[in-house]
XYZ file of C-alpha atoms in Angstrom:
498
model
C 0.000 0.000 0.000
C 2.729 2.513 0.905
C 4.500 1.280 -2.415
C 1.264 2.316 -4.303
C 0.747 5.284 -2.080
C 4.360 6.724 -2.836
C 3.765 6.214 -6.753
C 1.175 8.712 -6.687
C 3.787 11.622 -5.685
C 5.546 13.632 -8.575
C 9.186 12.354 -8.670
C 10.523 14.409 -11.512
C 9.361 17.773 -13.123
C 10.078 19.694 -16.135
C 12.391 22.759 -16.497
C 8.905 24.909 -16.661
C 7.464 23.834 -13.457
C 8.912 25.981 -11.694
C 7.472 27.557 -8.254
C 6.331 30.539 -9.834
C 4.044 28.461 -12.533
C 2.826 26.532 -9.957
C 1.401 29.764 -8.091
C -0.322 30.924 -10.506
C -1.745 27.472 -11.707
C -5.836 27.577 -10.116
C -5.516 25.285 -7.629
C -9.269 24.971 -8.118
C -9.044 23.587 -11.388
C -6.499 21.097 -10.470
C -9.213 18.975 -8.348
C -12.049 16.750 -9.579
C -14.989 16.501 -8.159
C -15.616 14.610 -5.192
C -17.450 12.142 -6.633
C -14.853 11.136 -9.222
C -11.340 11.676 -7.140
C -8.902 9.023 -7.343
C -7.762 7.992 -4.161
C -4.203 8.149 -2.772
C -4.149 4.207 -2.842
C -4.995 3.498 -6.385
C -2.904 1.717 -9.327
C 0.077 3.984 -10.370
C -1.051 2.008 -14.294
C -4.401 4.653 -13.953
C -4.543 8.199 -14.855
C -1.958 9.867 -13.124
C -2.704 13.213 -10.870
C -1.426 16.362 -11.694
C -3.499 18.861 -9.082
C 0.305 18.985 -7.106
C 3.347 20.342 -9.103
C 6.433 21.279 -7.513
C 9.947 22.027 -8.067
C 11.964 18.434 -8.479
C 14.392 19.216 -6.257
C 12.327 20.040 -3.281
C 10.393 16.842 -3.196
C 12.220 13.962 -5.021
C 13.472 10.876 -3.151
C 11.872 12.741 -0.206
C 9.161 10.004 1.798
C 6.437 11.503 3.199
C 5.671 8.890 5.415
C 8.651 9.460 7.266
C 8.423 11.405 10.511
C 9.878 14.290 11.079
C 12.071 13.117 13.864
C 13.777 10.636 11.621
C 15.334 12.941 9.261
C 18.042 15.877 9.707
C 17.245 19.512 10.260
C 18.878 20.170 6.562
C 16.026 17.783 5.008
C 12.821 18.468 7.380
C 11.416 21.747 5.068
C 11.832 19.392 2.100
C 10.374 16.565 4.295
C 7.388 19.260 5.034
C 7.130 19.842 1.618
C 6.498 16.186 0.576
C 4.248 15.406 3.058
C 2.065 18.699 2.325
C 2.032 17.808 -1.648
C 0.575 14.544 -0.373
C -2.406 16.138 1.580
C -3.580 17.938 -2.002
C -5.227 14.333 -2.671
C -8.901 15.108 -1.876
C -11.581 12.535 -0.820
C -15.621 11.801 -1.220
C -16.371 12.215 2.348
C -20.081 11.561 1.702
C -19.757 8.029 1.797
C -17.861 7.002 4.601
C -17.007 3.371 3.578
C -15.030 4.778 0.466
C -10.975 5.362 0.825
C -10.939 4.570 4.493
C -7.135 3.336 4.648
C -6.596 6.607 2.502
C -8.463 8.754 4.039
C -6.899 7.729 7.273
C -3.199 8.400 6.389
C -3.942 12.132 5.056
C -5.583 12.804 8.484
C -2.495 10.985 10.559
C -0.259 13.001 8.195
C -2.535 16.562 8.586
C -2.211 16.317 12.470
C 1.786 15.521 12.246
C 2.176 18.865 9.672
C 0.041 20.440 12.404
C 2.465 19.128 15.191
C 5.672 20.462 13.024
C 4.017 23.673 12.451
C 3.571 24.269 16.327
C 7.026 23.117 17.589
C 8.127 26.260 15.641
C 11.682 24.605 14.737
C 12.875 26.087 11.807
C 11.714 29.305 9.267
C 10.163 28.251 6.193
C 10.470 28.240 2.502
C 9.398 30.150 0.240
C 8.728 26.679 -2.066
C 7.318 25.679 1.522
C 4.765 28.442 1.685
C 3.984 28.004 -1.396
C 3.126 24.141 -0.925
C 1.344 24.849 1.866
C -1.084 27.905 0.414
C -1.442 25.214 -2.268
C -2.492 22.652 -0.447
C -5.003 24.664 1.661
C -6.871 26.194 -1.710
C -7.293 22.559 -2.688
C -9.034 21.521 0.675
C -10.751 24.537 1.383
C -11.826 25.978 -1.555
C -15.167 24.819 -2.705
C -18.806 25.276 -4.056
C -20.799 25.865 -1.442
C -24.348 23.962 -1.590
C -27.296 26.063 -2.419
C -29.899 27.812 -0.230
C -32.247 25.244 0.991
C -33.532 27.547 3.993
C -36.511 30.104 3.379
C -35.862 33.915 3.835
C -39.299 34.641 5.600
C -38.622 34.602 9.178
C -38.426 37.872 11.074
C -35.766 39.369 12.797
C -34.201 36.747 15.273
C -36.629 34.793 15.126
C -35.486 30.760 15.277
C -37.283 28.313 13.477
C -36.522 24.556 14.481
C -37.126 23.403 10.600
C -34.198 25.547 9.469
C -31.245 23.399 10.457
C -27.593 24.468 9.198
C -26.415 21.815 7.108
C -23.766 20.288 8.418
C -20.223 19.296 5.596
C -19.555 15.751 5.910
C -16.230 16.287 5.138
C -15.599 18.880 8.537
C -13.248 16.757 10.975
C -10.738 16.854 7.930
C -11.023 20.088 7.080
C -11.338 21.020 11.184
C -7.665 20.023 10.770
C -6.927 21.727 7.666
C -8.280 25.243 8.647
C -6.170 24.857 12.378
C -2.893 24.103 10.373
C -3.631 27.070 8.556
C -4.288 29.181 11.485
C -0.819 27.883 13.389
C 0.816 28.404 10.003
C -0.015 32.206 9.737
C 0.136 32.548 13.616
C 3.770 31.517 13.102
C 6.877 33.699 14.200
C 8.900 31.495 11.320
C 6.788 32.533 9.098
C 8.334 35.676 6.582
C 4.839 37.488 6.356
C 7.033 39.727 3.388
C 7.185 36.072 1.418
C 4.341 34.781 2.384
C 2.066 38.584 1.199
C 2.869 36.825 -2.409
C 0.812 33.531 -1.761
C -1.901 34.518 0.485
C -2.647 37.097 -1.759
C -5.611 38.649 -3.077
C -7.183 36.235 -4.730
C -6.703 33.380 -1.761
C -8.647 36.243 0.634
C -11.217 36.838 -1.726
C -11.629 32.850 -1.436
C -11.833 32.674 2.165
C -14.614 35.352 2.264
C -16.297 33.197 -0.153
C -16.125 30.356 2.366
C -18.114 32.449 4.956
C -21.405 31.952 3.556
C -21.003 28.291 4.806
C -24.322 26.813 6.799
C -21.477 25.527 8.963
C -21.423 27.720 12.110
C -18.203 25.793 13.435
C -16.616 26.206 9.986
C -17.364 30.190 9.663
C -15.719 30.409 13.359
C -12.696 29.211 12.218
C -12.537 31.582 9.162
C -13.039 34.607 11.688
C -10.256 33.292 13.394
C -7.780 33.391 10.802
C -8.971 36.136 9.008
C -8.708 38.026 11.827
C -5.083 36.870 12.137
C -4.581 37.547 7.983
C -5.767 41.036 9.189
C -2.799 42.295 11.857
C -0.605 39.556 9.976
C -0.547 41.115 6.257
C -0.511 44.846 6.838
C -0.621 45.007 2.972
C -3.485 43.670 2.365
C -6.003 45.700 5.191
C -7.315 48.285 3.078
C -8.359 45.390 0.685
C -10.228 43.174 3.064
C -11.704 46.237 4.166
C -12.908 46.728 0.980
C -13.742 43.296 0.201
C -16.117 43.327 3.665
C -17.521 45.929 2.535
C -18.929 44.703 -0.897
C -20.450 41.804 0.844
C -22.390 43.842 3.160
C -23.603 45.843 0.380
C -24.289 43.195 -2.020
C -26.468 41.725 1.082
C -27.525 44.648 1.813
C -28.934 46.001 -1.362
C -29.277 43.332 -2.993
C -29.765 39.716 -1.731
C -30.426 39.836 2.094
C -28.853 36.391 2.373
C -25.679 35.540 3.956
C -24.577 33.173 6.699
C -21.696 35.075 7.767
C -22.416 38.387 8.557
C -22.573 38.137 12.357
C -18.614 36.791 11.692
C -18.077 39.387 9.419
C -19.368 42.165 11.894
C -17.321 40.465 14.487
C -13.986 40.690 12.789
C -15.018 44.684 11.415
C -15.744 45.033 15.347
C -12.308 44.217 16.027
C -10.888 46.140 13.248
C -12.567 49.706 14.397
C -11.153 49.409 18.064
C -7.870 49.857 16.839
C -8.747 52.555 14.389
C -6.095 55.556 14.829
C -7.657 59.401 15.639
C -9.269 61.361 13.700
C -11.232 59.140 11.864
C -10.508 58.932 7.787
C -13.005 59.695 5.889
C -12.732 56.318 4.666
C -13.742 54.628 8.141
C -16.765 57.134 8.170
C -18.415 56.638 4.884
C -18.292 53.181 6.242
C -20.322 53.823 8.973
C -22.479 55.669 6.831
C -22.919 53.505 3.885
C -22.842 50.159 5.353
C -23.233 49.872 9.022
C -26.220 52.129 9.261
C -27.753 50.594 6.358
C -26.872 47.009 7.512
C -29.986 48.012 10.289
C -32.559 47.661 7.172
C -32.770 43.713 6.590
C -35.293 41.547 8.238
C -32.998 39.235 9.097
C -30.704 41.433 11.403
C -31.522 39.994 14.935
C -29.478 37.195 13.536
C -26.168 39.958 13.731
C -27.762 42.756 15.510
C -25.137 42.624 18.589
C -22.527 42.283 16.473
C -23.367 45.534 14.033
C -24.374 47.386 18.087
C -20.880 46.693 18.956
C -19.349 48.550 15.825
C -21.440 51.187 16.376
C -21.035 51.970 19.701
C -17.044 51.644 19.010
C -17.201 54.427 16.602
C -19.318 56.351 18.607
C -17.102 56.028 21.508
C -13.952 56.641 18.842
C -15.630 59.993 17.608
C -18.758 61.454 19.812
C -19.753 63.655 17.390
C -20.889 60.976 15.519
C -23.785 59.766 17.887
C -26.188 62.315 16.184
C -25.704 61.035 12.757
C -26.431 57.368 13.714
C -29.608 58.536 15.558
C -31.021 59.862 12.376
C -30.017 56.838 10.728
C -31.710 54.228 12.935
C -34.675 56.884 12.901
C -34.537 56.608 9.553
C -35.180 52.572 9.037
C -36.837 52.101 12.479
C -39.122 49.604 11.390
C -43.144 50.036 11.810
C -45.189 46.717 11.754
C -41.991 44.276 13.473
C -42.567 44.873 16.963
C -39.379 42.930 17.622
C -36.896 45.060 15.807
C -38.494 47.979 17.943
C -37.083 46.428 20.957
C -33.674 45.889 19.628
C -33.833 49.283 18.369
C -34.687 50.754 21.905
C -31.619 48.874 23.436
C -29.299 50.455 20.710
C -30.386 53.881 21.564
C -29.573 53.553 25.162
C -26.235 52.571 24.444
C -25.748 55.191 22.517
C -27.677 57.789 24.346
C -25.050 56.495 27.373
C -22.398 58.062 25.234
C -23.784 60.727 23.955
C -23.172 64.450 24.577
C -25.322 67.192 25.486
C -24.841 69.093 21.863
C -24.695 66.305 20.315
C -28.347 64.988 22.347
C -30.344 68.349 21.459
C -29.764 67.957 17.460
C -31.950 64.725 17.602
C -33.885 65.050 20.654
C -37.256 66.366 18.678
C -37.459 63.147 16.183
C -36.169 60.656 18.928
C -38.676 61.772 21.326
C -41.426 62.161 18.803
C -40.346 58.180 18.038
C -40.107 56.730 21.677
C -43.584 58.973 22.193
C -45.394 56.909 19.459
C -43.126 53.453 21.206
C -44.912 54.424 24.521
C -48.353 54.123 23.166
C -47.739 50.940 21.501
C -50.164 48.289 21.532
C -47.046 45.653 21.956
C -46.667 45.634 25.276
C -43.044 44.309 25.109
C -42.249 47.864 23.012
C -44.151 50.206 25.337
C -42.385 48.512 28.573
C -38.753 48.887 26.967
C -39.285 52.319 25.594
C -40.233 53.460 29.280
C -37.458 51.253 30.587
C -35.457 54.476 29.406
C -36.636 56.378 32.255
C -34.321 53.772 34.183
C -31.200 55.011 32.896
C -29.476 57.801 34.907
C -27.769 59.762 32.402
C -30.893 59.782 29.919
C -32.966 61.271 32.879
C -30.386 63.860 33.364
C -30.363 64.467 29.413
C -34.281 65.088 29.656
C -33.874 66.583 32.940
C -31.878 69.564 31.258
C -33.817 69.545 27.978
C -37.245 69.443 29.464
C -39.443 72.215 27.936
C -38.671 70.823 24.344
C -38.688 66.972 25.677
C -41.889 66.834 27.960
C -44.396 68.828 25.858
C -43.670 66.334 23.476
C -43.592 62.818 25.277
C -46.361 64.080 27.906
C -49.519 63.319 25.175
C -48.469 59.613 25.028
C -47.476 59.080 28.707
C -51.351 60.900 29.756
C -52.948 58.349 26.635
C -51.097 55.268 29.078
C -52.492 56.177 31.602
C -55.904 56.318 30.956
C -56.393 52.988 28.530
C -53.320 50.919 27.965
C -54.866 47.093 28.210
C -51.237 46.463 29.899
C -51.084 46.783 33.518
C -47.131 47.077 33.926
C -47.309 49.886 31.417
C -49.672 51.752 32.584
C -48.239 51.921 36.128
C -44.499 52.521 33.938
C -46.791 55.780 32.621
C -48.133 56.871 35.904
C -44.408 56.896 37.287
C -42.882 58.718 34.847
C -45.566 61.332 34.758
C -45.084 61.826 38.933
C -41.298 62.077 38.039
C -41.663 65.028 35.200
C -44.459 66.806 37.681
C -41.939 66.553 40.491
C -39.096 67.442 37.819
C -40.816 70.319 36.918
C -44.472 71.368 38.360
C -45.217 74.468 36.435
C -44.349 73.087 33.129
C -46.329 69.912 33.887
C -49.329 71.757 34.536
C -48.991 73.729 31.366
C -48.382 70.779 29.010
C -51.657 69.352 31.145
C -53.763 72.301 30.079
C -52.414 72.207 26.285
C -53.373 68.770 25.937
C -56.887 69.184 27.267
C -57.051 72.394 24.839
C -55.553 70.291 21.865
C -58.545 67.489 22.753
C -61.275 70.697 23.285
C -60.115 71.396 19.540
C -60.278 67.768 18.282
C -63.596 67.345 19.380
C -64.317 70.487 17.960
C -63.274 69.442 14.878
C -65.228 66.234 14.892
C -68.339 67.820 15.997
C -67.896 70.068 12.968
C -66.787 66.605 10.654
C -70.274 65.209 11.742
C -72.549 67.609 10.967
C -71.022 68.664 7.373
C -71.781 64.981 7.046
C -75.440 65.272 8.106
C -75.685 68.092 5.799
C -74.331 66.258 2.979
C -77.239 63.154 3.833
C -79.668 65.661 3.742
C -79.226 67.206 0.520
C -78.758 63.863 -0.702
C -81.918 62.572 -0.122
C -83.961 65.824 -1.107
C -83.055 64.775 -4.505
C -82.414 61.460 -5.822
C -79.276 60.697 -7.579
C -79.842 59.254 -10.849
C -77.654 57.901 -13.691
C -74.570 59.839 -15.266
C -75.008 62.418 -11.935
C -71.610 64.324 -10.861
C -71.491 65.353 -7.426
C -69.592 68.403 -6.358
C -69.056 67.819 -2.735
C -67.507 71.497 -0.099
C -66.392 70.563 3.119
C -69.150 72.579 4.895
C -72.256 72.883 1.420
C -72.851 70.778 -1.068
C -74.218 71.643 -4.769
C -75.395 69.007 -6.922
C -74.601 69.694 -10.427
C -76.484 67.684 -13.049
């Protein structure tokens, strides 16, 4: 078997495959599909593989079957090299009686590249790194299955029929993405040789991987993408950019992704170590994506995630707190009573951090907002928007700004407390009205006799609404209407014109 095993590896090369053909040789197109792979144990007389090239002299007469601890330092990067090249076999891992022996001695071999990788012993090649990038686009990059799971569901809502599905093939490539992750996480690795394989194209790949039903799969991407991020200083402003288009594209376009919560996470991460004054750059972002990014149905899935990076620029640049309140105000949802409450709990955070100037450009729409919250029929929405009474530095906000504040908020807290069907919200109502009347007695009276003058009006009005309709029956029925008749109807006559 090993006999068969070791005539599957390459033992002599051209002149022209050289390292830097191989590189830019899709690695993608190298592999068949999974259903048709030959395995590592069949007759060398068969079709011969050619998804691995390397240089001759890094891998001939080299075993990879041989541990590492039985060869010299001087032969244990070529050793590495060998044994890597041997992992770019792929499998059918939906059938697990297929290839077992096979399948077996990639994994053994997998976890003993993993072990070499941690020890740390020795720098590596740049034919190494190039092997292993290799290697790592064979096993990782893939076509994703297609949606199966329905788009209807509201914000975080969880239905039991939409189960991720789950890649057959994971424990190998569990050990494929945490040899990657010790690779790039390693201090003998040259990140100035290594900026040349892990390049733009292999990023662009791993973002494509994040779309994965696999939760445990799109962990392991944040991970190393994270570490690809404060690894590759070279390539930041193009991840950047490359996160970006996938929030817009799901944004503005498809609403479906897997992987935005990781996304979020990693951008999260990103912003906190954002240098002062903000770029322009970092802002449009905020403005263009993460404000937007509040729009989708689906965003209870990532909604602490996309709270987090906008509370971290908030807390980066205060003056910035204003422009995100308009901007939630702006796609603050109306019929999803569940988004309200997430909403609520993002504007105490940022009203937390929020400065006095800053407060009293928004406070007129915001209050006008929470007012029409606090006579919500959803109970769960009136409760949290009066929750905000709770907070001490919001009562001091409204404490300071309360002629403009109560005269607008008092209508729906006196509405509460007259008819709300909800018992804990109506006693919520009564409170906060005793808190502005001991706040501020004089003006709570005066807002008290507006808003019985504003009703004296409205009923007024509809007393007035009423009768021009009584009129309107009356002339009606003093005459007939009959076929082809106009009627030319004035809000307080009416003149039928035949």
């Amino acid at each position: 078997m090993l006999r068969q095993i070791l005539s599957k590896l390459p033992r002599k090369s051209s002149k022209t495959d050289s390292a830097e053909c191989a590189r830019h040789e899709s690695p993608i197109t190298q592999q068949r599909s999974n259903g048709s792979t030959a395995g590592l144990g069949k007759s060398s007389s068969g079709p011969k593989r050619t998804s691995v090239v390397f240089p001759a002299s890094v891998v001939a007469g080299i075993e990879p079957l041989v541990p590492f601890k039985d060869v010299p330092n001087a032969e244990k990067m070529n050793l590495f090299v060998s044994k890597v090249s041997l992992c770019c076999v792929t499998f059918d891992f939906s059938d697990p009686s297929k290839n077992t022996l096979e399948k077996d001695v990639k994994r053994q071999t997998l976890l003993e590249l993993v072990d070499f990788v941690a020890s740390g012993s020795m720098r590596f090649s740049e034919p190494a790194i190039l092997a292993m990038c290799r290697m790592c686009a064979v096993n990782l990059f893939r076509v994703l299955p297609p949606y199966y799971r329905s788009n209807s569901s509201s914000a975080g809502e969880n239905d039991d029929n939409d189960d991720p599905m789950f890649d057959p093939a994971w424990p190998h490539l569990q050990i494929v993405y945490d040899l990657l992750l010790r690779f790039i996480n390693s201090t003998c690795l040259d990140a100035k040789v290594a900026k040349k394989y892990i390049d733009h194209s292999f990023i662009l790949r791993l973002l494509d991987l994040f779309d994965t039903e696999d939760p445990r799969e799109r962990d392991c991407l944040k991970t190393i993408l994270h570490r690809s991020y404060g690894k590759f200083m070279v390539h930041r402003p193009f991840i950047r950019k490359s996160l970006s288009n996938i929030f817009y594209r799901f944004v503005f376009e498809t609403e479906k992704h897997n992987g935005i919560a990781e996304l979020l996470e990693i951008f999260g991460s990103i912003i906190s170590g954002f240098a002062l004054p903000l770029k322009e750059e970092h802002k449009i972002f905020l403005w263009r994506v993460l404000i937007p990014l509040h729009k989708p149905k689906s965003v209870g899935v990532y909604f602490q995630q996309l709270s987090y990076c906008v509370i971290q620029f908030i807390e980066k640049e205060p003056r910035l707190a204003s422009v995100v309140i308009k901007g939630i105000l702006k796609y603050w949802p109306i019929t999803n009573s569940q988004k309200e409450v997430m909403f609520l709990g993002e504007l105490e955070e940022i009203l937390e951090a929020i400065s006095m100037m800053e407060f009293q450009k928004v406070m007129v729409p915001l209050f006008w907002r929470i007012g029409c919250c606090i006579n919500s029929f959803h109970f769960q929405v009136a409760e949290r928007a009066l929750f905000l009474w709770n907070n001490d530095q919001i009562v001091n906000l409204i404490a300071h700004n309360r002629l403009v504040i109560l005269p607008i908020i008092f209508p729906a807290l006196e509405k509460n407390a007259h008819n709300h069907w909800n018992p804990g919200v109506l006693n919520l109502s009564l409170n906060i009205r005793r808190m502005f009347s001991e706040m501020d007695d004089a003006l709570y009276l005066a807002c008290l006799d507006q808003l019985k003058e504003d009703e004296e009006k409205l009923t007024l009005l509809a007393e007035q609404r009423k009768e021009a309709w009584q009129r309107l029956e009356y002339a009606a029925s003093l005459k007939p209407m009959t076929e082809n008749t106009a009627v030319l109807v004035t809000p307080l006559t009416t003149s039928i014109a035949c």
